[in-house]
Amino acid sequence: VGLLNAIVTFFGAEPKAWFTLQPWNNIFLVSILIWLQTGYAMVIISAALKGVPSAIIEAGRIDGASEFRVIRSIIIPYIFSTIVTVSTTIIILSLKIFDIVFTMTNGNYGTEVIASMQYKQMFRFYNYGRGSAIAIVLVIAVIPVMWYNLHQFRKREVF
């Protein structure tokens, strides 16, 4: 079942359970995450790029800046807060990714992530102490990213 198996069987090979094959299963899970987040990141960063004043870019070109220099010295500093926001959101999502792994492989076949490990400890093995400890580790891993994001917002006087 599926597009990849249809292609494989068209060329005469046997269909496979792709999510059970290591390391392909992790590559497929990562591609699902990339597919889900690309639209979000593109919309936000595209809106930020459209907000860069064309007069500033034109002034940089008149001053003799190359296209690479315009991107590095004008555009990226102008949209840096947007890049930080999108990066923070994606990093936090990747730390707590649970739904994709749980839906596709249930954490089996070498695809265990910290969130699915915490879920299994608490609700399958009824080991609430270990599950709570894993949740605390996840919170501790997210705190520096959130701190950096809030620090950047404070610097730019968003609050």
C-alpha angles and dihedrals in degrees: 000000000000141000096281092052090047089056092046094049091046088063092048102260127125120263116253138205093244097189091061095056116092128244092010092065092061091047090052092048091050090049090053090053091048091049091051096047101039094078093049093048094045094051094048096043092043090054090049092049091051088053093061106105111245090216091066092049091047091049090053091051092048089052088058101258116156120232091259090051091049090052094044099041104030115019101039095048089047094053097032094113090053091050090051092049094049092044092049092050093050093045092051091047092051091050093053099033105146111135097064094047094042093048098044106035108357087232092297129128095041096306099114115142128185095258094051090045089054091048093050093048093051105036106024103034095027090226097144096171094055092042091051091048091053090050090053090051088052091050091049090051092052097045097076091051092050092045091053091048093050090045090054091048091051091050090054091045095240092143 
